[in-house]
PDB file of C-alpha atoms and ligand atoms in Angstrom:
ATOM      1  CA  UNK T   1      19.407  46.251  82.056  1.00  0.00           C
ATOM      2  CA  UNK T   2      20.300  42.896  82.826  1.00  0.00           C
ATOM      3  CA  UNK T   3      20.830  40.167  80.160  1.00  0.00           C
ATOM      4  CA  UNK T   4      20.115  36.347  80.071  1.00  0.00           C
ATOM      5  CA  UNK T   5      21.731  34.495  77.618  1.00  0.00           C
ATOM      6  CA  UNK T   6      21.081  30.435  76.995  1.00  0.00           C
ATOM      7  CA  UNK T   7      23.603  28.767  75.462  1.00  0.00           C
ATOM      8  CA  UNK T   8      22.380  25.592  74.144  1.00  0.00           C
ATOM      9  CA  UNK T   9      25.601  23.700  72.797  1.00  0.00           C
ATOM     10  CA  UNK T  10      25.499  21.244  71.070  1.00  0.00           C
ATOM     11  CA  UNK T  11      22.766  19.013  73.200  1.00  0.00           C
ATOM     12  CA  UNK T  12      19.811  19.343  71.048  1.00  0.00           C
ATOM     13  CA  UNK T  13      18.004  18.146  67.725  1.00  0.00           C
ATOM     14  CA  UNK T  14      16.234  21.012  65.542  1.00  0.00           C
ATOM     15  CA  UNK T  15      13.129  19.302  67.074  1.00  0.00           C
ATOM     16  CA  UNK T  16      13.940  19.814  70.544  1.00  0.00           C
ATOM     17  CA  UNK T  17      15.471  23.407  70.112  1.00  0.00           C
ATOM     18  CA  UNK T  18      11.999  24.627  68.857  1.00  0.00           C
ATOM     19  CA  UNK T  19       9.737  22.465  71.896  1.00  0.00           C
ATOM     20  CA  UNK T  20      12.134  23.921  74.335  1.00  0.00           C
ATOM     21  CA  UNK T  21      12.256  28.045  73.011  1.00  0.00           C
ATOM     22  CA  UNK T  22       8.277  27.695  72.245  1.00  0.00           C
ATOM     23  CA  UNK T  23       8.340  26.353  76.364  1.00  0.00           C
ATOM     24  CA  UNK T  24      10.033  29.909  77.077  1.00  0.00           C
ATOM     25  CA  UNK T  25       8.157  32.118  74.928  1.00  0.00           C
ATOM     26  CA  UNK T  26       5.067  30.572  76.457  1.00  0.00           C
ATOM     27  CA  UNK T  27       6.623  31.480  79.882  1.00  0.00           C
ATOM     28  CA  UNK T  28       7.138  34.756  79.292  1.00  0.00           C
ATOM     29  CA  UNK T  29       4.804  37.530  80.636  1.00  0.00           C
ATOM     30  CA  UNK T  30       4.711  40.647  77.855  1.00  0.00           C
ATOM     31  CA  UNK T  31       3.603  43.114  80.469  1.00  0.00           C
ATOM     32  CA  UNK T  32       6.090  42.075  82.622  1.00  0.00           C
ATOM     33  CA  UNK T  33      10.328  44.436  82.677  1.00  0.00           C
ATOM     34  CA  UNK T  34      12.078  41.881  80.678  1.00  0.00           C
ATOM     35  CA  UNK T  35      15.373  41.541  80.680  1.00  0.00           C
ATOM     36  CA  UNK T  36      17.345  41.286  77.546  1.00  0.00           C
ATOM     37  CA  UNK T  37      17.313  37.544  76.248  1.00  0.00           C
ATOM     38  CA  UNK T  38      18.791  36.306  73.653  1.00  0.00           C
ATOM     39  CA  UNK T  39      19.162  32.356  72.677  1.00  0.00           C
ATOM     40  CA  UNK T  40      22.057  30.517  71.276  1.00  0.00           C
ATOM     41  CA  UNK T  41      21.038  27.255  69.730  1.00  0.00           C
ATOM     42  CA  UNK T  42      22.959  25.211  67.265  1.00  0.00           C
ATOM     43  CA  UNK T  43      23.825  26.388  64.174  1.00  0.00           C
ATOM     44  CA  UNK T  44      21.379  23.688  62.580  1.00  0.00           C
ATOM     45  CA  UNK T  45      18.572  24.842  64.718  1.00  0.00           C
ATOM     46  CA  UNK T  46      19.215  29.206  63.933  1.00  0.00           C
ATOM     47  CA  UNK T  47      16.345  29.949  60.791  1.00  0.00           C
ATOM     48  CA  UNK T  48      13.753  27.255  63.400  1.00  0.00           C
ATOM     49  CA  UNK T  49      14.174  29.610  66.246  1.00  0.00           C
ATOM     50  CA  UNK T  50      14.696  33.051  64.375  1.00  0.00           C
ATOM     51  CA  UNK T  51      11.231  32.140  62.924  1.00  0.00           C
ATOM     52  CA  UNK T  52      10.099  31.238  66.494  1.00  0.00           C
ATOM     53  CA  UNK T  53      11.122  34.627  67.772  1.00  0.00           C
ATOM     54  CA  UNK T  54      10.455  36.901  65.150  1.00  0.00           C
ATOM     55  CA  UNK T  55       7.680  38.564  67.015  1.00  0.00           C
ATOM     56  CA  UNK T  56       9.057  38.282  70.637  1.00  0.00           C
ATOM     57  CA  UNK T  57      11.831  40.880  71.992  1.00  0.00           C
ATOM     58  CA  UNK T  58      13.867  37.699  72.452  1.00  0.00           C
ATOM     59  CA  UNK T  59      17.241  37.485  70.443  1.00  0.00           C
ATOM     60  CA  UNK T  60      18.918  34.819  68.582  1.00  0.00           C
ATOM     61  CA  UNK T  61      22.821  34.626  68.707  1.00  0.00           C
ATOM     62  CA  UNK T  62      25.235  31.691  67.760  1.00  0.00           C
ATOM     63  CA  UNK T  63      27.400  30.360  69.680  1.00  0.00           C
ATOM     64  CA  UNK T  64      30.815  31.082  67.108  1.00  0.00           C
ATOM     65  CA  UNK T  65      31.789  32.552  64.456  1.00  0.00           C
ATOM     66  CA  UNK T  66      34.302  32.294  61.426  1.00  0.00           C
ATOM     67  CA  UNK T  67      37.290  34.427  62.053  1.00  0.00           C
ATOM     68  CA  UNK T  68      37.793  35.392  58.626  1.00  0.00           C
ATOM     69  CA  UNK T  69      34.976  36.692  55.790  1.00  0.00           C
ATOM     70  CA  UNK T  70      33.073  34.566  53.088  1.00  0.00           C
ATOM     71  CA  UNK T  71      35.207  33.138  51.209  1.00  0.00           C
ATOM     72  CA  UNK T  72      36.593  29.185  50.610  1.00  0.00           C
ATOM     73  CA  UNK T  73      36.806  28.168  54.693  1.00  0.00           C
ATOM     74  CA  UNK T  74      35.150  24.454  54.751  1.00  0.00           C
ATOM     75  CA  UNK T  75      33.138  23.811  57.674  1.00  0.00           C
ATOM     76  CA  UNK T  76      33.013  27.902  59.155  1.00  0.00           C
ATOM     77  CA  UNK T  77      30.269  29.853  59.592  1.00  0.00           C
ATOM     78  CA  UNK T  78      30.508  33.571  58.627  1.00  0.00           C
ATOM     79  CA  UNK T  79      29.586  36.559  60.450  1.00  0.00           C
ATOM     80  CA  UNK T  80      27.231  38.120  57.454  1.00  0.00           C
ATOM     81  CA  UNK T  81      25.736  34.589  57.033  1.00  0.00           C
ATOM     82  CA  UNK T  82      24.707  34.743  60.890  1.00  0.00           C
ATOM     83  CA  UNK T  83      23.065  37.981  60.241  1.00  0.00           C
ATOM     84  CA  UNK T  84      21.078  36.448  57.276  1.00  0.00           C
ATOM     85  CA  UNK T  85      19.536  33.798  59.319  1.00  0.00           C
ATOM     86  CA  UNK T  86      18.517  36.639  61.824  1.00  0.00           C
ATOM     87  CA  UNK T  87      21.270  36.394  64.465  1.00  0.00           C
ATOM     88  CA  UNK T  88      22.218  40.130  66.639  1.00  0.00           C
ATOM     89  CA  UNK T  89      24.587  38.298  68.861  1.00  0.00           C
ATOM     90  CA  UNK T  90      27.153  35.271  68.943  1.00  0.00           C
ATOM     91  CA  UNK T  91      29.340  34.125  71.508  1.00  0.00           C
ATOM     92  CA  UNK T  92      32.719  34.058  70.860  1.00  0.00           C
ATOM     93  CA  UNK T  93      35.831  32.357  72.648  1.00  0.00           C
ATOM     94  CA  UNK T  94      34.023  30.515  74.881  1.00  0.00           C
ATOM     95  CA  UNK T  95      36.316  27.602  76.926  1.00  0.00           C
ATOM     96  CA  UNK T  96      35.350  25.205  75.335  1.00  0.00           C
ATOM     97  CA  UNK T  97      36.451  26.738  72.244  1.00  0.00           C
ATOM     98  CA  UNK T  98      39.810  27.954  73.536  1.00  0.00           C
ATOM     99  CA  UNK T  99      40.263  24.805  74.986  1.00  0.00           C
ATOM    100  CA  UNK T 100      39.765  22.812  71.138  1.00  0.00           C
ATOM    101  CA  UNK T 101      42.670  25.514  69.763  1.00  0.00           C
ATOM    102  CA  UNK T 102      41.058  28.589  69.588  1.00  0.00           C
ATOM    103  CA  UNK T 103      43.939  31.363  70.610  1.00  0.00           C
ATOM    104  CA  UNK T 104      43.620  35.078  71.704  1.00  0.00           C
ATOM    105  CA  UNK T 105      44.186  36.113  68.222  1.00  0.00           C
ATOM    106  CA  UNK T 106      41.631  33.891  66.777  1.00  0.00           C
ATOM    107  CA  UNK T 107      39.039  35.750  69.101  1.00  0.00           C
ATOM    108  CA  UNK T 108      40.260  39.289  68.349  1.00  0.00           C
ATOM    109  CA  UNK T 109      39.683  38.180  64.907  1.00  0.00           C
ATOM    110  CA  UNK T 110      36.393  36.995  65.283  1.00  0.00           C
ATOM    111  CA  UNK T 111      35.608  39.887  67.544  1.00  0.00           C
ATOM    112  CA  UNK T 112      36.339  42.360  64.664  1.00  0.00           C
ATOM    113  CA  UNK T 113      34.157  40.136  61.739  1.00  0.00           C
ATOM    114  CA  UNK T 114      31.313  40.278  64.025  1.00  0.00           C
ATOM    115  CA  UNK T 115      31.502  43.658  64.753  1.00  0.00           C
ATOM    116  CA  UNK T 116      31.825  44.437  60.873  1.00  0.00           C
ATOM    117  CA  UNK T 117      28.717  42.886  60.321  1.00  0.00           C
ATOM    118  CA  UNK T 118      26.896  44.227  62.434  1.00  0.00           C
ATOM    119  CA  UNK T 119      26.686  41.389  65.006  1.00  0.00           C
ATOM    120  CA  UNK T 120      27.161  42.478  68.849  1.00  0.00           C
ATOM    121  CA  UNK T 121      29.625  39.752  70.619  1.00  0.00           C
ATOM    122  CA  UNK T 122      29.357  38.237  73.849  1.00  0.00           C
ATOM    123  CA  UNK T 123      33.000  37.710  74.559  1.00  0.00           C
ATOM    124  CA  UNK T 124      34.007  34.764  77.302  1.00  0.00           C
ATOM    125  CA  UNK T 125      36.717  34.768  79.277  1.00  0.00           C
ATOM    126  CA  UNK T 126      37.563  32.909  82.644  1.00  0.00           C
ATOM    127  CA  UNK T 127      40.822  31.200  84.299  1.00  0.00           C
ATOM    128  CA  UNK T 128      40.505  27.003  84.570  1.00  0.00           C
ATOM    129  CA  UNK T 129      41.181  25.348  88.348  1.00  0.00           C
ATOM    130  CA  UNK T 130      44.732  25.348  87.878  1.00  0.00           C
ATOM    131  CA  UNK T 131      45.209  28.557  86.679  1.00  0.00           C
ATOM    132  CA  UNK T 132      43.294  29.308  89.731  1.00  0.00           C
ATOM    133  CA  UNK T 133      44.988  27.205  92.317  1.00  0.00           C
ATOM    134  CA  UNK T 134      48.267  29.283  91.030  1.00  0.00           C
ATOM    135  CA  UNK T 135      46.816  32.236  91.461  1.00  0.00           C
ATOM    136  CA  UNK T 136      46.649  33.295  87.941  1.00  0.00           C
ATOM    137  CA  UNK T 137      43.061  34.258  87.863  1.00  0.00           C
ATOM    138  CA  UNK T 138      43.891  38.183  87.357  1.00  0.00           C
ATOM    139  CA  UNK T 139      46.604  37.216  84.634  1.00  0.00           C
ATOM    140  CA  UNK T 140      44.356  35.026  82.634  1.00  0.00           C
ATOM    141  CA  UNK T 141      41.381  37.651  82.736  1.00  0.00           C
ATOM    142  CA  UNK T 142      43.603  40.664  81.987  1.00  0.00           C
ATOM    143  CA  UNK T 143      45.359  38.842  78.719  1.00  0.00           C
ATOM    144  CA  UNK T 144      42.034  36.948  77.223  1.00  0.00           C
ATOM    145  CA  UNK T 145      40.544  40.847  77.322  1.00  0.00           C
ATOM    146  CA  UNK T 146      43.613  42.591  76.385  1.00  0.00           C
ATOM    147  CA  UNK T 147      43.847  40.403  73.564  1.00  0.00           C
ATOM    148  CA  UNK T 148      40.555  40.286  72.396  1.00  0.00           C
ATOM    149  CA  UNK T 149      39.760  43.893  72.716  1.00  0.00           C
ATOM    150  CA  UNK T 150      43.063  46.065  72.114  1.00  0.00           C
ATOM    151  CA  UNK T 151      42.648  48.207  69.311  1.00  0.00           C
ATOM    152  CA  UNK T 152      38.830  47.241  68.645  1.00  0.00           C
ATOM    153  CA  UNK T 153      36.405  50.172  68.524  1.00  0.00           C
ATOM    154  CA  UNK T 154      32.539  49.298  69.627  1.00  0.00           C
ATOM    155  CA  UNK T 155      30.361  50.903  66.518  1.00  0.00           C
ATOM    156  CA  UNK T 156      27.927  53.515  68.741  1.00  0.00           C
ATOM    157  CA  UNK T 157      25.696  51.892  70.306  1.00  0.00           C
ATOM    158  CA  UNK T 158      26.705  47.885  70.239  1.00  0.00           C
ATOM    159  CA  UNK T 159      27.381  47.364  73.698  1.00  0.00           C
ATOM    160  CA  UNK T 160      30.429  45.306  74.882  1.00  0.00           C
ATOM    161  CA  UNK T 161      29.325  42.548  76.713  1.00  0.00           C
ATOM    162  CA  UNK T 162      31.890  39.861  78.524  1.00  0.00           C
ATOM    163  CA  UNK T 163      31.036  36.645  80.118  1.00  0.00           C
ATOM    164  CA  UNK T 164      33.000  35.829  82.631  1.00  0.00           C
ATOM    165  CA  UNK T 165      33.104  32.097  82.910  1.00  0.00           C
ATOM    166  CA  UNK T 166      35.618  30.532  85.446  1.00  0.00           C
ATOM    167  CA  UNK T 167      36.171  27.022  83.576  1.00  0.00           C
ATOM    168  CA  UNK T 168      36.220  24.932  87.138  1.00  0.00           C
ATOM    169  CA  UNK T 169      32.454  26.192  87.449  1.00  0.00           C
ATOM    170  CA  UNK T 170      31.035  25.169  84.018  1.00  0.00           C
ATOM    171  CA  UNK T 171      28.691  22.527  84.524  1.00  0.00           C
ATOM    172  CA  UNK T 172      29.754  21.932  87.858  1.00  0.00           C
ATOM    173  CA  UNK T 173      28.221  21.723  91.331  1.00  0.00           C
ATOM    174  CA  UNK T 174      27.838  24.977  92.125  1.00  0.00           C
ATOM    175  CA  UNK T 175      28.678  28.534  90.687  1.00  0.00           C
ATOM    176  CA  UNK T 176      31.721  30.969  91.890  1.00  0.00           C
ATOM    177  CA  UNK T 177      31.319  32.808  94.979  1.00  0.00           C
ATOM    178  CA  UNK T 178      29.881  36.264  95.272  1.00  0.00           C
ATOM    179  CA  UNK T 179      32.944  37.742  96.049  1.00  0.00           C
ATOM    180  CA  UNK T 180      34.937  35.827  93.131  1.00  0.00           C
ATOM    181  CA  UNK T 181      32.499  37.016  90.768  1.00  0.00           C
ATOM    182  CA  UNK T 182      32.692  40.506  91.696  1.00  0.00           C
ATOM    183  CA  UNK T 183      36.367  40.478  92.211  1.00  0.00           C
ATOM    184  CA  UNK T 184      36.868  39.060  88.221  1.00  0.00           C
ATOM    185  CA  UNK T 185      33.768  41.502  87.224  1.00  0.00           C
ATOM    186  CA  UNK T 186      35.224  44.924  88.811  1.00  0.00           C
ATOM    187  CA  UNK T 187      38.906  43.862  87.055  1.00  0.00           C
ATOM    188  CA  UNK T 188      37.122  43.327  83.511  1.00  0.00           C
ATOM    189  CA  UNK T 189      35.779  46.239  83.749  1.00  0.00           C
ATOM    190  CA  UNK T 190      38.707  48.583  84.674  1.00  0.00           C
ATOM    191  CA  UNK T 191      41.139  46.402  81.561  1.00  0.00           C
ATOM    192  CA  UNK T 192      37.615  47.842  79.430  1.00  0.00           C
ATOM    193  CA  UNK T 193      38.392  51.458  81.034  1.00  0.00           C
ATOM    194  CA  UNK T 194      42.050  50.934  80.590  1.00  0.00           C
ATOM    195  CA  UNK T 195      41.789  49.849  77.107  1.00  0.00           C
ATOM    196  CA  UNK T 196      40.456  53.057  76.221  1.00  0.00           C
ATOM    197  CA  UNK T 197      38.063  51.247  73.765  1.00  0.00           C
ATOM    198  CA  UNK T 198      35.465  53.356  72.516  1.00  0.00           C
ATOM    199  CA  UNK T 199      32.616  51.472  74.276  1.00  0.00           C
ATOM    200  CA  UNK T 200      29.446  53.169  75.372  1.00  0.00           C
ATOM    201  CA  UNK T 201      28.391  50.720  77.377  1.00  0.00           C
ATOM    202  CA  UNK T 202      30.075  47.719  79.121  1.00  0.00           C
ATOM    203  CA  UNK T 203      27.589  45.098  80.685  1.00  0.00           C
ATOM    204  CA  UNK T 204      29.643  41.909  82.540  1.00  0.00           C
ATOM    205  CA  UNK T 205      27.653  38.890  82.297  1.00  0.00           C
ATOM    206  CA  UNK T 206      28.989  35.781  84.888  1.00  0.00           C
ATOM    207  CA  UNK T 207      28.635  32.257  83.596  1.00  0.00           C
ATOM    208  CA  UNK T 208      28.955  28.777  85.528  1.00  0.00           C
ATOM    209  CA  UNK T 209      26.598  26.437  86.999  1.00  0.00           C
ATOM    210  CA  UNK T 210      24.113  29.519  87.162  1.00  0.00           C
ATOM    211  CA  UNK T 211      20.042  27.542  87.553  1.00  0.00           C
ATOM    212  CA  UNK T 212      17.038  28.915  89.392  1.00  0.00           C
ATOM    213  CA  UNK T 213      18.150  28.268  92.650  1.00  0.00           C
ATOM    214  CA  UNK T 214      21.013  30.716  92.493  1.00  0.00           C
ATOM    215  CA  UNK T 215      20.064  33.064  89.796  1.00  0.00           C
ATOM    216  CA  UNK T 216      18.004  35.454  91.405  1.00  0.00           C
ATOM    217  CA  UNK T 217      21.316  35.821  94.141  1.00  0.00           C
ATOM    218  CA  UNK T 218      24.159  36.235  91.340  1.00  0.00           C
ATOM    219  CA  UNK T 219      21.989  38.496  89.450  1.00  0.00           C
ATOM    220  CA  UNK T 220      21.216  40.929  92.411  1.00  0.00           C
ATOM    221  CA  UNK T 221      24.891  41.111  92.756  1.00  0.00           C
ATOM    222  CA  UNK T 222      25.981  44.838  91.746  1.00  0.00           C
ATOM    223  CA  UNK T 223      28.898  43.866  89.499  1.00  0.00           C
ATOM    224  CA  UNK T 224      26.575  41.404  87.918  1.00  0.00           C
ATOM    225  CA  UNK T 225      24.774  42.420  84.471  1.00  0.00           C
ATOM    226  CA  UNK T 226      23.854  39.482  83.403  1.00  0.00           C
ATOM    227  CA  UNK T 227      24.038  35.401  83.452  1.00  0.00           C
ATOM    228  CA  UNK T 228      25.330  32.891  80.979  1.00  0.00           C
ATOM    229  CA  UNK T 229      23.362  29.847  81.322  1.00  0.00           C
ATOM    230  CA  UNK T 230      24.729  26.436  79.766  1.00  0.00           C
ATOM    231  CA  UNK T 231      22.718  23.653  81.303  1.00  0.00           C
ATOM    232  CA  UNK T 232      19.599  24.965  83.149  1.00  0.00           C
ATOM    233  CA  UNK T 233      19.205  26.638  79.652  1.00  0.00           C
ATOM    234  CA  UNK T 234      17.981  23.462  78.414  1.00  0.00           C
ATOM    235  CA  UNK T 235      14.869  22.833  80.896  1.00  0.00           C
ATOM    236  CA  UNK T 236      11.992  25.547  80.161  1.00  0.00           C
ATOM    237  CA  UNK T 237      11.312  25.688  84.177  1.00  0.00           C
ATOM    238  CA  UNK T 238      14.878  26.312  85.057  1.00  0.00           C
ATOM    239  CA  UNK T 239      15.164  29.042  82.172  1.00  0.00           C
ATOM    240  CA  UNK T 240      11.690  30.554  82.932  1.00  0.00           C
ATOM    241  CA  UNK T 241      12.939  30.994  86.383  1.00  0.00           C
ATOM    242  CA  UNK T 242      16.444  32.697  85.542  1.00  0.00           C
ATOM    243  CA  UNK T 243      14.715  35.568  83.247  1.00  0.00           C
ATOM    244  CA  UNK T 244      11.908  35.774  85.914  1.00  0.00           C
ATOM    245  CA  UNK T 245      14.796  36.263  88.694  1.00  0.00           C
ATOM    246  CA  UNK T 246      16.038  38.939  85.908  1.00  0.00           C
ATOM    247  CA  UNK T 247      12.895  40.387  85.953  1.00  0.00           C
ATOM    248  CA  UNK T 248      12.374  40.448  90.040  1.00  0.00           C
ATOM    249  CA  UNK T 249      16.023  42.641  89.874  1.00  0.00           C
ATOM    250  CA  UNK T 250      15.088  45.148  87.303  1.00  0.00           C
ATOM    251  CA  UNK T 251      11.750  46.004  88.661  1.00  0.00           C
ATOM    252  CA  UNK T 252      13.300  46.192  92.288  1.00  0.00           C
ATOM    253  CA  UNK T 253      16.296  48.213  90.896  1.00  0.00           C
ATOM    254  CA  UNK T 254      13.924  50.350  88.241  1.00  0.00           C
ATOM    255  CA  UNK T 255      17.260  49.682  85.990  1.00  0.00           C
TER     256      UNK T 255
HETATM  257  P1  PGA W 301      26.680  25.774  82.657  1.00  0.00           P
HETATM  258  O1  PGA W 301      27.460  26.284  81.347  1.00  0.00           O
HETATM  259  O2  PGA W 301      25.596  26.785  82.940  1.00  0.00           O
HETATM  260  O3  PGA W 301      26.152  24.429  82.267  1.00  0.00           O
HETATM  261  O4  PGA W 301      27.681  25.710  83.764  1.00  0.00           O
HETATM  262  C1  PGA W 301      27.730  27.638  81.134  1.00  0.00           C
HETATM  263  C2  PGA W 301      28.474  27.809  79.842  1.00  0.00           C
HETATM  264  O5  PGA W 301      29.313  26.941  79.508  1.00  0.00           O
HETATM  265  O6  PGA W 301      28.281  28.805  79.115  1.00  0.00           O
END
């Protein structure tokens, strides 16, 4: 399986989240091997799209979640209210999160409140330039997962799915390499191993600069389950053409 997940940010009006998911339903061939998809608009814009997709086998996921459960939090969003508007998925420590405060702990938390409700979490993690340049990609990867995932058992099942997302290739000019990706991707998944977490099934999704130019490449990679897409997630070609790319690998891999 591979999966293709849009993240939409926070770029769009409820108006324009529905023109542009309608666009992609309307793209998308029923007959064809789909991969999984599954859309994370704004919160605003969740019950518009969940409505949208109700009869599609695409998913709706948000893009964070409250750390803690219902209760008197001002401003958070929690896990059992994402489920009531129809969400399966949500992202959760994504960089640009992490980089307004949000610590490991905050996305073990969060990690365990979506899991309790029954929510399956796409988990980012990725080093920034400098981290990088100082050759602390390995260290940054192996503590965001260690502390995200020690002590956190998968209900059967929910699959564990990571995003890798080096920061330096977020909306940049171009995505990582081939052999950066599968370097980070083949160390995520032996911390997963490692951790001894009880995880049926580990899919590693790569996010960063990822359009239809490059998709179909990235996503033919072995090491490579999956794509996070940020910005080419917005235009209904560019998205069409990543889950058709997803498509053109799973029929060619029978996966
Ligand atoms: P990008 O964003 O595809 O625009 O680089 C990816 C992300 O931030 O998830």
């Amino acid at each position: 399986m591979k999966y293709i997940v849009g993240n939409y940010k926070m770029q769009l009006t409820t108006r324009e989240t529905s023109a542009l998911v309608k666009g992609v339903l309307h793209g998308l061939s029923l007959d064809d091997v789909l991969p999984e998809i599954i859309l994370c608009p704004t919160f605003t814009a969740l019950p518009d799209v969940q409505k949208l997709i109700k009869k599609t086998p695409v998913n709706l996921g948000a893009q964070n979640v409250a750390s803690t459960g219902l209760g008197a939090h001002t401003g958070e969003v929690a896990a059992a209210q994402l489920v009531d508007v129809g969400c399966t998925h949500t992202l959760i420590g994504h960089s640009e999160r992490r980089a307004a405060g949000e610590s490991g702990d905050d996305v073990h938390e969060k990690i365990l409140e979506a899991l309790a409700a029954g929510l399956t979490p796409i988990i980012c993690v990725g080093e920034t330039a400098t981290e990088r340049a100082a050759d602390q990609t390995n260290a940054v990867i192996t503590r965001q997962i260690t502390s995200a995932l020690t002590d956190v058992a998968f209900p059967r099942k929910t699959p564990c799915l990571i995003a890798y997302e080096p920061v330096w290739a977020i909306g940049a000019a171009s995505p990582a390499t081939a052999a950066q990706i599968s370097e980070a991707h083949s160390l995520i998944r032996h911390l997963l191993v490692g951790l001894g977490s009880v995880i049926d099934d580990i899919a590693v999704l790569y996010g960063g600069s990822v359009d239809a130019s490059n998709a179909l490449a990235i996503l033919r990679e072995q090491e490579v389950d999956g794509v996070l897409v940020g910005g080419a997630s917005l235009k209904i070609h560019e998205f069409s053409a990543i889950i058709k790319a997803g498509t053109a690998v799973m029929t060619a891999t029978h996966v």
